[in-house]
Coordinates of C-alpha atoms in Angstrom, one line a residue:
M24 CA 65.8 26.6 -1.0
P25 CA 66.7 26.6 -4.6
R26 CA 67.5 23.3 -6.7
R27 CA 69.4 24.7 -9.3
L28 CA 72.5 25.7 -8.1
A29 CA 75.6 27.3 -10.8
L30 CA 79.1 28.4 -9.7
L31 CA 80.5 30.3 -13.0
L32 CA 84.4 31.0 -12.8
A33 CA 85.7 33.7 -15.4
N34 CA 89.0 34.9 -15.5
G35 CA 90.2 37.4 -18.1
A36 CA 92.2 40.1 -16.8
Y37 CA 95.5 38.4 -16.7
T38 CA 98.4 40.0 -15.1
I39 CA 101.2 37.6 -16.6
R40 CA 99.7 35.7 -19.2
A41 CA 97.7 37.4 -22.1
P42 CA 94.6 39.0 -21.2
L43 CA 91.4 37.9 -22.7
S44 CA 89.0 40.2 -24.2
R45 CA 85.3 38.2 -23.6
S46 CA 85.2 35.5 -21.3
V47 CA 84.0 37.8 -18.1
E48 CA 81.6 39.1 -20.9
V49 CA 80.5 35.5 -22.2
S50 CA 80.1 34.3 -18.1
A51 CA 78.2 37.5 -17.5
A52 CA 75.5 36.6 -20.0
L53 CA 75.6 32.6 -19.0
A54 CA 74.6 34.4 -15.3
E55 CA 71.9 36.1 -16.9
K56 CA 70.1 33.5 -18.8
L57 CA 70.7 30.7 -16.0
R58 CA 69.2 33.5 -14.0
A59 CA 66.1 33.7 -15.8
M60 CA 66.1 29.8 -15.6
D61 CA 65.7 30.1 -12.0
F62 CA 69.0 29.0 -11.1
S63 CA 70.9 30.5 -8.1
V64 CA 74.1 31.2 -9.6
R65 CA 77.4 32.6 -7.8
S66 CA 79.7 34.0 -10.4
A67 CA 83.3 34.8 -9.3
E68 CA 85.7 37.2 -12.3
D69 CA 88.9 37.6 -12.7
Q70 CA 90.1 36.0 -9.3
T71 CA 93.3 35.2 -7.8
L72 CA 93.6 31.2 -6.8
S73 CA 92.4 32.1 -3.5
G74 CA 89.1 34.0 -4.9
M75 CA 88.2 30.8 -7.1
K76 CA 88.6 28.6 -3.9
A77 CA 86.4 30.9 -1.8
A78 CA 83.8 30.9 -4.2
T79 CA 83.8 27.4 -4.8
E80 CA 83.6 27.0 -1.1
D81 CA 80.7 29.3 -0.7
W82 CA 78.7 27.4 -4.0
L83 CA 79.3 23.8 -2.0
S84 CA 77.9 25.3 1.1
E85 CA 74.8 25.9 -0.8
V86 CA 74.9 22.8 -2.3
A87 CA 75.2 20.7 0.8
D88 CA 72.4 23.4 2.2
A89 CA 70.1 22.5 -0.7
L90 CA 70.8 18.4 -0.6
D91 CA 69.8 18.6 3.1
K92 CA 66.9 20.4 2.2
V93 CA 65.9 17.7 -0.3
Q94 CA 66.7 15.3 2.1
S95 CA 64.7 16.3 4.7
E96 CA 61.7 17.0 2.3
M97 CA 62.3 13.2 1.7
G98 CA 62.7 12.0 5.1
R99 CA 66.1 10.3 4.5
P100 CA 69.6 10.9 5.6
K101 CA 72.3 12.9 3.2
D102 CA 73.9 9.2 2.5
F103 CA 71.0 7.3 1.5
V104 CA 71.1 6.0 -1.8
D105 CA 67.3 4.6 -3.2
P106 CA 67.6 3.1 -6.7
G107 CA 63.7 3.9 -7.1
P108 CA 61.0 6.5 -6.5
P109 CA 59.8 8.4 -4.8
E110 CA 62.0 11.1 -5.9
P111 CA 61.9 14.6 -5.2
P112 CA 59.6 16.9 -8.4
E113 CA 62.6 18.5 -9.6
P114 CA 66.1 16.9 -8.8
P115 CA 68.9 19.6 -7.8
L116 CA 70.4 20.3 -11.0
L117 CA 74.4 21.6 -10.6
L118 CA 76.0 23.5 -13.0
F119 CA 79.7 24.5 -13.2
S120 CA 81.4 27.1 -15.9
Y121 CA 84.9 28.2 -16.5
C122 CA 86.1 30.7 -19.2
G123 CA 89.6 31.6 -19.0
H124 CA 92.8 30.2 -19.6
G125 CA 93.8 27.0 -18.6
A126 CA 95.9 23.3 -19.5
A127 CA 95.4 19.8 -18.6
G128 CA 92.6 20.2 -16.1
C129 CA 93.8 23.2 -14.6
F130 CA 92.4 26.8 -14.9
F131 CA 94.5 29.6 -14.0
P132 CA 94.0 32.3 -12.2
V133 CA 95.1 35.9 -12.9
D134 CA 97.8 36.1 -11.5
C135 CA 98.9 32.6 -12.1
G136 CA 102.8 32.9 -13.5
R137 CA 104.6 31.8 -16.6
P138 CA 105.7 29.1 -16.1
C139 CA 103.3 27.8 -13.9
E140 CA 103.4 25.3 -10.9
R141 CA 100.5 23.2 -10.5
E142 CA 100.0 23.9 -6.7
D143 CA 99.1 27.6 -8.3
T144 CA 96.3 26.7 -10.7
Y145 CA 92.5 25.7 -9.6
C146 CA 92.4 21.9 -10.4
F147 CA 89.4 20.9 -12.3
F148 CA 89.4 17.7 -10.0
E149 CA 91.1 18.5 -6.7
D150 CA 89.6 21.8 -6.5
L151 CA 85.9 21.4 -7.7
L152 CA 85.0 17.7 -8.5
F153 CA 86.2 15.4 -5.5
R154 CA 85.1 18.1 -3.1
L155 CA 81.5 18.1 -4.5
F156 CA 81.6 14.1 -4.0
K157 CA 82.5 14.8 -0.8
V158 CA 79.5 17.2 0.2
L159 CA 77.1 14.7 -2.2
G160 CA 78.3 12.4 0.8
R161 CA 80.3 9.2 -1.5
P162 CA 83.8 9.1 -2.4
A163 CA 84.4 9.1 -6.3
S164 CA 84.8 5.2 -6.3
E165 CA 81.3 4.9 -5.5
L166 CA 80.0 7.4 -7.7
F167 CA 80.8 6.1 -11.3
R168 CA 80.2 2.9 -12.7
C169 CA 82.1 1.7 -15.7
D170 CA 80.9 -1.8 -17.5
F171 CA 81.2 -2.2 -20.8
S172 CA 80.3 -5.7 -20.7
G173 CA 76.9 -4.7 -20.1
E174 CA 73.9 -2.4 -21.2
T175 CA 74.8 0.0 -19.2
G176 CA 78.4 1.2 -20.2
A177 CA 79.5 4.2 -18.3
C178 CA 77.1 5.8 -15.9
W179 CA 77.2 8.2 -12.7
L180 CA 75.3 6.6 -9.8
L181 CA 73.8 9.8 -8.4
P182 CA 70.1 8.9 -8.2
G183 CA 67.9 12.5 -8.1
I184 CA 70.8 14.7 -9.1
R185 CA 72.0 16.3 -12.6
I186 CA 75.4 18.0 -13.3
V187 CA 76.4 19.9 -16.1
V188 CA 80.5 21.2 -16.8
I189 CA 80.9 24.0 -19.1
I190 CA 84.8 24.9 -19.7
E191 CA 85.6 27.2 -22.3
S192 CA 89.4 27.2 -21.6
C193 CA 91.6 29.1 -23.9
R194 CA 95.0 27.6 -24.1
R195 CA 97.6 28.9 -26.6
L196 CA 99.9 26.3 -28.0
L197 CA 104.0 26.5 -27.4
K198 CA 105.8 26.3 -30.7
D199 CA 106.8 22.9 -30.2
E200 CA 103.2 21.9 -29.2
R201 CA 101.6 23.7 -32.2
Y202 CA 104.2 22.1 -34.7
A203 CA 103.2 18.8 -33.1
Y204 CA 99.4 19.4 -33.3
E205 CA 99.9 20.4 -36.9
A206 CA 101.6 17.1 -37.7
T207 CA 98.9 15.4 -37.1

């Protein structure tokens, strides 16, 4: 069971919004490089919302299987949190990447309307991050700590798990937004 798992979503062939010429190509190049680094890569290109969610569901199942294997190798239940050694030789490394149109934490499927409702978009938090936390066996409130009074500051409380997120979300500014941006 691989311990390096990547989910790559890339949309470029938009039917209502301006198409993007390089998002799928860039994602395919990243997938090739990740496979060369022994990642198990799940890619979904030019997807509707249901396709994006299905790819995420499949990837989360792979993550759950990988975590179960790590825990069984350590002889511990999935929800056990050990603050110290022993750790597996290579902790799981999870990578998520999105290339395409988006705004405010929402990624636009290829058939997303103009304007679009939030429920018609793929939400980074609701459709990916919070579901990933559930797979990890912890609510979000137990996975992150902010303590700026001490030495640690803000930190993830995921012993033995590493997460990388890459978002290349193209966003065209509306006329009023562009003026406001340029004024600052």
